[in-house]
PDB file of C-alpha atoms in Angstrom:
ATOM      1  CA  LYS A   1    -143.764 133.545-164.755  1.00 30.00           C
ATOM      2  CA  MET A   2    -141.258 135.671-163.383  1.00 32.00           C
ATOM      3  CA  PHE A   3    -139.789 138.736-165.292  1.00 33.00           C
ATOM      4  CA  PHE A   4    -136.389 140.394-164.907  1.00 34.00           C
ATOM      5  CA  ARG A   5    -135.381 144.069-165.086  1.00 38.00           C
ATOM      6  CA  ARG A   6    -131.624 145.169-164.992  1.00 41.00           C
ATOM      7  CA  PHE A   7    -130.416 148.693-164.091  1.00 41.00           C
ATOM      8  CA  PHE A   8    -127.063 150.053-165.600  1.00 42.00           C
ATOM      9  CA  LEU A   9    -124.876 152.649-163.942  1.00 46.00           C
ATOM     10  CA  LEU A  10    -122.804 154.364-166.878  1.00 45.00           C
ATOM     11  CA  ALA A  11    -120.060 156.717-165.897  1.00 45.00           C
ATOM     12  CA  VAL A  12    -118.141 158.659-168.600  1.00 42.00           C
ATOM     13  CA  PRO A  13    -115.154 161.000-168.085  1.00 42.00           C
ATOM     14  CA  SER A  14    -116.464 164.837-167.609  1.00 38.00           C
ATOM     15  CA  ALA A  15    -116.299 166.889-170.977  1.00 37.00           C
ATOM     16  CA  ILE A  16    -117.500 170.544-171.741  1.00 37.00           C
ATOM     17  CA  CYS A  17    -120.485 170.798-174.033  1.00 36.00           C
ATOM     18  CA  LEU A  18    -121.850 174.147-175.504  1.00 35.00           C
ATOM     19  CA  PRO A  19    -125.514 175.324-174.225  1.00 39.00           C
ATOM     20  CA  ILE A  20    -128.477 174.755-176.383  1.00 36.00           C
ATOM     21  CA  ALA A  21    -131.291 177.187-176.322  1.00 39.00           C
ATOM     22  CA  ILE A  22    -134.636 175.997-175.972  1.00 39.00           C
ATOM     23  CA  GLY A  23    -136.456 175.664-179.322  1.00 41.00           C
ATOM     24  CA  ILE A  24    -133.299 176.315-181.407  1.00 41.00           C
ATOM     25  CA  THR A  25    -131.583 173.038-183.274  1.00 43.00           C
ATOM     26  CA  SER A  26    -128.130 173.138-182.116  1.00 46.00           C
ATOM     27  CA  TYR A  27    -125.298 170.768-181.956  1.00 49.00           C
ATOM     28  CA  ILE A  28    -123.489 169.436-179.019  1.00 51.00           C
ATOM     29  CA  SER A  29    -119.501 169.751-179.400  1.00 56.00           C
ATOM     30  CA  PHE A  30    -117.137 167.954-176.753  1.00 56.00           C
ATOM     31  CA  SER A  31    -113.728 169.258-176.012  1.00 63.00           C
ATOM     32  CA  GLN A  32    -112.421 165.664-176.349  1.00 67.00           C
ATOM     33  CA  PRO A  33    -113.916 162.068-177.245  1.00 68.00           C
ATOM     34  CA  THR A  34    -115.963 160.386-174.581  1.00 72.00           C
ATOM     35  CA  THR A  35    -115.121 157.008-173.625  1.00 80.00           C
ATOM     36  CA  THR A  36    -117.158 154.768-171.385  1.00 83.00           C
ATOM     37  CA  ALA A  37    -115.471 154.250-167.934  1.00 83.00           C
ATOM     38  CA  PHE A  38    -117.643 151.125-167.010  1.00 82.00           C
ATOM     39  CA  ARG A  39    -121.075 149.676-167.996  1.00 83.00           C
ATOM     40  CA  ILE A  40    -122.493 147.198-165.401  1.00 82.00           C
ATOM     41  CA  ALA A  41    -125.463 145.439-164.808  1.00 79.00           C
ATOM     42  CA  TYR A  42    -126.821 144.896-161.307  1.00 76.00           C
ATOM     43  CA  ASN A  43    -129.279 142.143-161.332  1.00 70.00           C
ATOM     44  CA  TYR A  44    -129.963 141.037-157.789  1.00 64.00           C
ATOM     45  CA  ALA A  45    -133.982 140.909-157.630  1.00 59.00           C
ATOM     46  CA  SER A  46    -136.977 140.381-159.572  1.00 56.00           C
ATOM     47  CA  PHE A  47    -137.071 144.282-159.982  1.00 56.00           C
ATOM     48  CA  ASP A  48    -133.867 146.554-159.593  1.00 71.00           C
ATOM     49  CA  LEU A  49    -135.540 150.194-159.684  1.00 79.00           C
ATOM     50  CA  PRO A  50    -132.865 152.768-159.073  1.00 82.00           C
ATOM     51  CA  GLY A  51    -134.129 155.873-157.396  1.00 86.00           C
ATOM     52  CA  ASN A  52    -131.128 158.290-157.574  1.00 91.00           C
ATOM     53  CA  THR A  53    -127.431 158.098-157.423  1.00 93.00           C
ATOM     54  CA  VAL A  54    -124.551 160.583-155.622  1.00 96.00           C
ATOM     55  CA  GLN A  55    -120.685 160.556-155.667  1.00 97.00           C
ATOM     56  CA  ALA A  56    -119.491 160.457-152.095  1.00 97.00           C
ATOM     57  CA  PRO A  57    -116.518 162.517-151.098  1.00 96.00           C
ATOM     58  CA  ASN A  58    -114.268 159.697-151.470  1.00 96.00           C
ATOM     59  CA  LYS A  59    -115.429 159.386-155.115  1.00 96.00           C
ATOM     60  CA  ASP A  60    -117.603 156.203-154.170  1.00 97.00           C
ATOM     61  CA  TYR A  61    -120.939 156.128-155.840  1.00 96.00           C
ATOM     62  CA  VAL A  62    -124.075 155.814-153.628  1.00 96.00           C
ATOM     63  CA  LEU A  63    -127.031 154.271-155.308  1.00 93.00           C
ATOM     64  CA  GLY A  64    -130.770 154.236-153.826  1.00 92.00           C
ATOM     65  CA  GLY A  65    -133.631 152.329-155.039  1.00 90.00           C
ATOM     66  CA  THR A  66    -136.047 149.563-154.680  1.00 86.00           C
ATOM     67  CA  ASN A  67    -135.279 146.060-154.481  1.00 81.00           C
ATOM     68  CA  VAL A  68    -138.758 144.138-155.608  1.00 75.00           C
ATOM     69  CA  THR A  69    -138.450 140.526-154.915  1.00 68.00           C
ATOM     70  CA  PHE A  70    -141.276 139.529-152.531  1.00 57.00           C
ATOM     71  CA  GLY A  71    -142.787 143.037-151.771  1.00 62.00           C
ATOM     72  CA  GLY A  72    -140.500 145.505-151.665  1.00 71.00           C
ATOM     73  CA  SER A  73    -137.503 147.042-149.925  1.00 83.00           C
ATOM     74  CA  GLY A  74    -135.514 149.984-150.085  1.00 88.00           C
ATOM     75  CA  SER A  75    -131.908 149.261-151.121  1.00 89.00           C
ATOM     76  CA  VAL A  76    -128.623 150.749-151.330  1.00 92.00           C
ATOM     77  CA  TYR A  77    -125.680 150.094-153.074  1.00 91.00           C
ATOM     78  CA  ARG A  78    -122.088 151.544-152.503  1.00 95.00           C
ATOM     79  CA  LEU A  79    -119.576 151.239-155.644  1.00 94.00           C
ATOM     80  CA  ASP A  80    -116.081 151.904-155.989  1.00 96.00           C
ATOM     81  CA  THR A  81    -114.961 154.297-159.056  1.00 94.00           C
ATOM     82  CA  GLY A  82    -114.834 151.136-161.031  1.00 93.00           C
ATOM     83  CA  GLY A  83    -118.203 150.282-160.220  1.00 92.00           C
ATOM     84  CA  MET A  84    -117.503 147.048-158.183  1.00 93.00           C
ATOM     85  CA  ILE A  85    -119.896 146.929-155.494  1.00 92.00           C
ATOM     86  CA  LYS A  86    -118.441 147.464-151.713  1.00 95.00           C
ATOM     87  CA  TRP A  87    -121.589 146.338-150.097  1.00 94.00           C
ATOM     88  CA  ALA A  88    -125.149 146.228-150.941  1.00 90.00           C
ATOM     89  CA  LYS A  89    -128.148 146.598-148.160  1.00 90.00           C
ATOM     90  CA  ILE A  90    -131.764 146.348-147.964  1.00 88.00           C
ATOM     91  CA  TYR A  91    -133.923 148.317-145.612  1.00 90.00           C
ATOM     92  CA  SER A  92    -137.033 146.309-145.002  1.00 81.00           C
ATOM     93  CA  PRO A  93    -139.144 148.963-143.331  1.00 80.00           C
ATOM     94  CA  LEU A  94    -138.700 151.108-146.620  1.00 83.00           C
ATOM     95  CA  TRP A  95    -140.510 149.892-149.469  1.00 84.00           C
ATOM     96  CA  GLY A  96    -138.895 152.469-151.940  1.00 89.00           C
ATOM     97  CA  ILE A  97    -136.043 154.773-151.973  1.00 93.00           C
ATOM     98  CA  ASN A  98    -136.597 157.740-154.297  1.00 95.00           C
ATOM     99  CA  ASP A  99    -133.579 159.791-153.465  1.00 96.00           C
ATOM    100  CA  VAL A 100    -129.978 159.776-151.944  1.00 97.00           C
ATOM    101  CA  LYS A 101    -127.838 162.584-150.772  1.00 98.00           C
ATOM    102  CA  ASN A 102    -124.670 163.242-148.917  1.00 98.00           C
ATOM    103  CA  CYS A 103    -124.601 164.669-145.783  1.00 98.00           C
ATOM    104  CA  THR A 104    -122.093 165.748-142.838  1.00 96.00           C
ATOM    105  CA  GLY A 105    -119.952 163.244-141.376  1.00 95.00           C
ATOM    106  CA  ASN A 106    -119.343 161.204-144.594  1.00 95.00           C
ATOM    107  CA  GLU A 107    -123.034 160.141-144.263  1.00 98.00           C
ATOM    108  CA  ASN A 108    -125.978 159.847-146.441  1.00 98.00           C
ATOM    109  CA  ILE A 109    -129.646 160.504-146.217  1.00 98.00           C
ATOM    110  CA  VAL A 110    -132.381 158.955-148.365  1.00 97.00           C
ATOM    111  CA  THR A 111    -136.159 159.655-148.735  1.00 96.00           C
ATOM    112  CA  GLY A 112    -138.967 157.604-150.317  1.00 94.00           C
ATOM    113  CA  TYR A 113    -141.909 155.451-148.477  1.00 92.00           C
ATOM    114  CA  THR A 114    -142.583 152.892-146.066  1.00 91.00           C
ATOM    115  CA  GLY A 115    -144.731 149.698-147.015  1.00 83.00           C
ATOM    116  CA  SER A 116    -147.392 151.238-144.702  1.00 85.00           C
ATOM    117  CA  GLY A 117    -147.264 154.017-146.907  1.00 86.00           C
ATOM    118  CA  GLU A 118    -145.698 156.995-145.040  1.00 91.00           C
ATOM    119  CA  LEU A 119    -143.022 159.174-146.184  1.00 95.00           C
ATOM    120  CA  ALA A 120    -139.461 158.087-144.924  1.00 95.00           C
ATOM    121  CA  LEU A 121    -136.262 159.597-144.014  1.00 96.00           C
ATOM    122  CA  MET A 122    -133.108 157.593-143.127  1.00 96.00           C
ATOM    123  CA  ARG A 123    -129.546 158.287-142.335  1.00 98.00           C
ATOM    124  CA  PHE A 124    -126.668 155.817-142.712  1.00 97.00           C
ATOM    125  CA  THR A 125    -122.887 155.855-142.370  1.00 98.00           C
ATOM    126  CA  SER A 126    -120.424 155.086-144.999  1.00 97.00           C
ATOM    127  CA  SER A 127    -120.777 151.320-144.306  1.00 97.00           C
ATOM    128  CA  GLY A 128    -124.506 151.254-144.522  1.00 96.00           C
ATOM    129  CA  SER A 129    -125.366 151.371-140.647  1.00 97.00           C
ATOM    130  CA  VAL A 130    -128.554 153.201-140.030  1.00 96.00           C
ATOM    131  CA  VAL A 131    -127.887 156.255-137.624  1.00 97.00           C
ATOM    132  CA  TRP A 132    -131.944 156.744-137.946  1.00 96.00           C
ATOM    133  CA  GLY A 133    -134.736 156.222-139.589  1.00 95.00           C
ATOM    134  CA  LYS A 134    -138.159 158.383-139.310  1.00 95.00           C
ATOM    135  CA  LYS A 135    -141.615 158.187-141.236  1.00 93.00           C
ATOM    136  CA  PHE A 136    -144.103 160.700-141.277  1.00 93.00           C
ATOM    137  CA  ASN A 137    -147.868 160.884-142.405  1.00 86.00           C
ATOM    138  CA  THR A 138    -150.939 163.104-142.936  1.00 84.00           C
ATOM    139  CA  THR A 139    -153.289 160.991-140.671  1.00 78.00           C
ATOM    140  CA  ALA A 140    -154.307 164.086-138.603  1.00 74.00           C
ATOM    141  CA  LEU A 141    -155.412 165.477-141.899  1.00 75.00           C
ATOM    142  CA  GLY A 142    -157.236 162.409-142.949  1.00 70.00           C
ATOM    143  CA  GLY A 143    -154.490 161.873-145.577  1.00 75.00           C
ATOM    144  CA  ASN A 144    -152.642 158.670-146.385  1.00 77.00           C
ATOM    145  CA  SER A 145    -149.879 157.243-148.781  1.00 85.00           C
ATOM    146  CA  GLU A 146    -147.159 159.671-148.426  1.00 90.00           C
ATOM    147  CA  THR A 147    -144.075 159.619-150.442  1.00 92.00           C
ATOM    148  CA  GLY A 148    -140.866 161.707-150.376  1.00 96.00           C
ATOM    149  CA  SER A 149    -139.599 162.579-153.910  1.00 96.00           C
ATOM    150  CA  ARG A 150    -136.364 164.235-152.972  1.00 97.00           C
ATOM    151  CA  VAL A 151    -134.412 165.367-150.075  1.00 98.00           C
ATOM    152  CA  ILE A 152    -131.672 167.930-149.160  1.00 98.00           C
ATOM    153  CA  GLN A 153    -129.622 168.729-146.038  1.00 98.00           C
ATOM    154  CA  THR A 154    -130.307 172.177-144.963  1.00 98.00           C
ATOM    155  CA  THR A 155    -127.691 174.896-143.990  1.00 98.00           C
ATOM    156  CA  ASP A 156    -129.074 174.451-140.226  1.00 97.00           C
ATOM    157  CA  GLY A 157    -127.925 170.828-140.401  1.00 97.00           C
ATOM    158  CA  GLY A 158    -131.459 169.417-140.830  1.00 98.00           C
ATOM    159  CA  PHE A 159    -133.330 167.829-143.587  1.00 98.00           C
ATOM    160  CA  LEU A 160    -136.114 168.673-145.815  1.00 98.00           C
ATOM    161  CA  SER A 161    -138.065 166.200-148.250  1.00 98.00           C
ATOM    162  CA  ALA A 162    -140.532 167.172-150.611  1.00 97.00           C
ATOM    163  CA  GLY A 163    -143.050 165.017-152.271  1.00 96.00           C
ATOM    164  CA  TYR A 164    -146.807 164.353-151.975  1.00 93.00           C
ATOM    165  CA  ALA A 165    -149.442 162.643-150.004  1.00 90.00           C
ATOM    166  CA  TYR A 166    -152.980 161.106-151.076  1.00 85.00           C
ATOM    167  CA  ASP A 167    -156.348 161.709-149.676  1.00 78.00           C
ATOM    168  CA  ILE A 168    -155.943 164.719-147.596  1.00 77.00           C
ATOM    169  CA  ASP A 169    -159.356 166.027-146.139  1.00 72.00           C
ATOM    170  CA  PRO A 170    -158.921 169.853-147.040  1.00 65.00           C
ATOM    171  CA  ASP A 171    -161.730 171.175-144.642  1.00 64.00           C
ATOM    172  CA  GLY A 172    -162.367 168.554-142.033  1.00 64.00           C
ATOM    173  CA  GLY A 173    -165.828 167.727-143.590  1.00 66.00           C
ATOM    174  CA  GLY A 174    -164.994 164.150-144.651  1.00 61.00           C
ATOM    175  CA  ALA A 175    -164.343 162.004-147.815  1.00 54.00           C
ATOM    176  CA  GLN A 176    -164.850 164.262-150.927  1.00 55.00           C
ATOM    177  CA  PRO A 177    -166.670 162.391-154.125  1.00 49.00           C
ATOM    178  CA  THR A 178    -163.235 161.489-155.844  1.00 49.00           C
ATOM    179  CA  PHE A 179    -161.002 160.283-153.180  1.00 49.00           C
ATOM    180  CA  ASP A 180    -157.661 159.645-154.731  1.00 58.00           C
ATOM    181  CA  SER A 181    -155.851 162.823-155.558  1.00 78.00           C
ATOM    182  CA  ALA A 182    -152.323 164.092-154.444  1.00 85.00           C
ATOM    183  CA  ASN A 183    -151.277 167.084-152.692  1.00 86.00           C
ATOM    184  CA  TYR A 184    -147.732 168.730-152.195  1.00 91.00           C
ATOM    185  CA  PHE A 185    -146.197 167.438-149.035  1.00 93.00           C
ATOM    186  CA  ILE A 186    -143.034 168.939-147.173  1.00 96.00           C
ATOM    187  CA  VAL A 187    -141.346 167.638-144.091  1.00 96.00           C
ATOM    188  CA  LYS A 188    -138.543 169.470-142.262  1.00 97.00           C
ATOM    189  CA  THR A 189    -136.446 167.676-139.535  1.00 97.00           C
ATOM    190  CA  ASN A 190    -133.592 168.472-137.426  1.00 97.00           C
ATOM    191  CA  SER A 191    -130.415 166.592-137.732  1.00 97.00           C
ATOM    192  CA  VAL A 192    -131.605 163.431-135.961  1.00 97.00           C
ATOM    193  CA  GLY A 193    -134.842 163.288-137.858  1.00 96.00           C
ATOM    194  CA  THR A 194    -137.082 165.165-135.032  1.00 96.00           C
ATOM    195  CA  LEU A 195    -139.939 167.014-137.036  1.00 95.00           C
ATOM    196  CA  SER A 196    -139.478 170.554-137.130  1.00 96.00           C
ATOM    197  CA  TRP A 197    -142.564 171.297-139.414  1.00 95.00           C
ATOM    198  CA  ALA A 198    -144.645 169.548-141.983  1.00 93.00           C
ATOM    199  CA  ARG A 199    -146.871 171.370-144.752  1.00 92.00           C
ATOM    200  CA  ALA A 200    -149.473 169.772-147.070  1.00 88.00           C
ATOM    201  CA  VAL A 201    -150.231 172.428-149.593  1.00 88.00           C
ATOM    202  CA  LEU A 202    -153.540 172.235-151.469  1.00 81.00           C
ATOM    203  CA  PRO A 203    -153.698 174.410-154.484  1.00 79.00           C
ATOM    204  CA  THR A 204    -157.255 173.556-155.100  1.00 70.00           C
ATOM    205  CA  LEU A 205    -159.919 171.818-153.253  1.00 64.00           C
ATOM    206  CA  ALA A 206    -160.846 169.524-156.186  1.00 60.00           C
ATOM    207  CA  TYR A 207    -159.757 166.048-155.546  1.00 57.00           C
ATOM    208  CA  GLU A 208    -159.701 165.408-159.238  1.00 63.00           C
ATOM    209  CA  ASN A 209    -156.527 167.385-159.360  1.00 74.00           C
ATOM    210  CA  ASP A 210    -153.179 165.709-158.616  1.00 83.00           C
ATOM    211  CA  HIS A 211    -150.335 167.802-157.170  1.00 88.00           C
ATOM    212  CA  VAL A 212    -146.741 166.363-156.995  1.00 92.00           C
ATOM    213  CA  LEU A 213    -143.279 168.035-155.934  1.00 95.00           C
ATOM    214  CA  ASN A 214    -140.079 166.474-157.661  1.00 96.00           C
ATOM    215  CA  ASP A 215    -137.343 168.706-156.289  1.00 97.00           C
ATOM    216  CA  VAL A 216    -136.181 171.140-153.655  1.00 98.00           C
ATOM    217  CA  ALA A 217    -133.453 173.781-153.198  1.00 98.00           C
ATOM    218  CA  GLU A 218    -132.577 176.177-150.211  1.00 98.00           C
ATOM    219  CA  VAL A 219    -132.038 179.891-151.440  1.00 97.00           C
ATOM    220  CA  SER A 220    -131.264 182.990-149.411  1.00 97.00           C
ATOM    221  CA  ASP A 221    -134.587 183.501-147.948  1.00 97.00           C
ATOM    222  CA  GLY A 222    -136.440 179.976-147.804  1.00 98.00           C
ATOM    223  CA  TYR A 223    -136.784 176.873-150.112  1.00 98.00           C
ATOM    224  CA  ILE A 224    -137.885 176.579-153.579  1.00 97.00           C
ATOM    225  CA  PHE A 225    -139.732 173.479-154.763  1.00 98.00           C
ATOM    226  CA  VAL A 226    -140.858 172.279-158.478  1.00 97.00           C
ATOM    227  CA  GLY A 227    -143.350 169.833-159.445  1.00 95.00           C
ATOM    228  CA  TYR A 228    -146.411 169.633-161.492  1.00 91.00           C
ATOM    229  CA  MET A 229    -150.052 170.243-161.311  1.00 87.00           C
ATOM    230  CA  SER A 230    -152.640 168.008-163.104  1.00 81.00           C
ATOM    231  CA  GLU A 231    -155.738 170.118-163.471  1.00 68.00           C
ATOM    232  CA  ASN A 232    -157.994 167.430-164.901  1.00 64.00           C
ATOM    233  CA  GLY A 233    -160.716 168.539-162.340  1.00 56.00           C
ATOM    234  CA  VAL A 234    -160.851 172.179-163.739  1.00 54.00           C
ATOM    235  CA  VAL A 235    -163.139 172.812-166.348  1.00 50.00           C
ATOM    236  CA  GLY A 236    -161.236 174.153-169.655  1.00 50.00           C
ATOM    237  CA  ASP A 237    -157.680 172.961-168.369  1.00 52.00           C
ATOM    238  CA  ASP A 238    -157.059 169.248-168.910  1.00 57.00           C
ATOM    239  CA  ASN A 239    -153.438 169.779-169.065  1.00 72.00           C
ATOM    240  CA  THR A 240    -150.404 168.907-166.584  1.00 82.00           C
ATOM    241  CA  ASP A 241    -148.631 172.359-165.780  1.00 86.00           C
ATOM    242  CA  ALA A 242    -144.935 172.753-164.173  1.00 91.00           C
ATOM    243  CA  VAL A 243    -145.222 174.569-160.829  1.00 92.00           C
ATOM    244  CA  ILE A 244    -142.483 176.416-158.715  1.00 96.00           C
ATOM    245  CA  LEU A 245    -143.354 176.974-155.077  1.00 95.00           C
ATOM    246  CA  LYS A 246    -141.795 179.027-152.479  1.00 97.00           C
ATOM    247  CA  THR A 247    -141.777 178.790-148.821  1.00 96.00           C
ATOM    248  CA  ASP A 248    -139.727 180.800-146.042  1.00 97.00           C
ATOM    249  CA  PHE A 249    -137.578 178.852-143.636  1.00 97.00           C
ATOM    250  CA  SER A 250    -140.381 177.977-141.291  1.00 96.00           C
ATOM    251  CA  GLY A 251    -142.588 176.655-144.121  1.00 95.00           C
ATOM    252  CA  ASN A 252    -144.917 179.604-144.637  1.00 95.00           C
ATOM    253  CA  PHE A 253    -146.129 179.717-148.019  1.00 93.00           C
ATOM    254  CA  MET A 254    -144.905 182.672-149.984  1.00 95.00           C
ATOM    255  CA  TRP A 255    -145.952 182.173-153.572  1.00 94.00           C
ATOM    256  CA  MET A 256    -146.696 179.848-156.272  1.00 93.00           C
ATOM    257  CA  ASN A 257    -146.722 179.829-160.047  1.00 93.00           C
ATOM    258  CA  LYS A 258    -147.488 177.459-162.724  1.00 87.00           C
TER     259      LYS A 258
END
């Protein structure tokens, strides 16, 4: 039995809304009535799972996600301003795409993961032709199953992907009793995808704790990451906490708060 899932892209004209303070009941007001520009279902596989979208400099929309028909593949759609598909491609070395961003040269960069469970970066042109694709793992640390959640192009022209990796051996002593936890994983490359540095950040050595990075931004003196920490392995703290983490431009850890 086969099930189908569709995803929609909804576009509305820009509008101004009043800010809402956290914890205070407020109303949102718009400067003008909003109308739907288009609403289209893109149903091309058993499961079409969108990861993220970005508007290109020429106003096209570029969608990155996962096309699950047999196994899985990273998929990219390029749409015009009316939502009509200009081209759609799958990239079989990629199992899934979690993020897509614009980069120099009217090109795009995506991050996600490969079918063999490695963090992936891929750069492609406005016509979908691959410029380069790279994969990164934590095998040297005993890890596996790495994923990129978000990617940015850095001011030096390179790229930085933030995500997580499973099963990292923290001290070289071998497998821990619970061998399935995630830890923060960061990869920095130059403009052609050559590795500049990579960091695995382990806030604790307990394998019952999951640590995942969801986003990254460049600031004046380094990089800021946000994500979460699941503290199920810490006595007295069974909650998931928001985390903000900072490194310098070389990936050296500066501080972390939750």
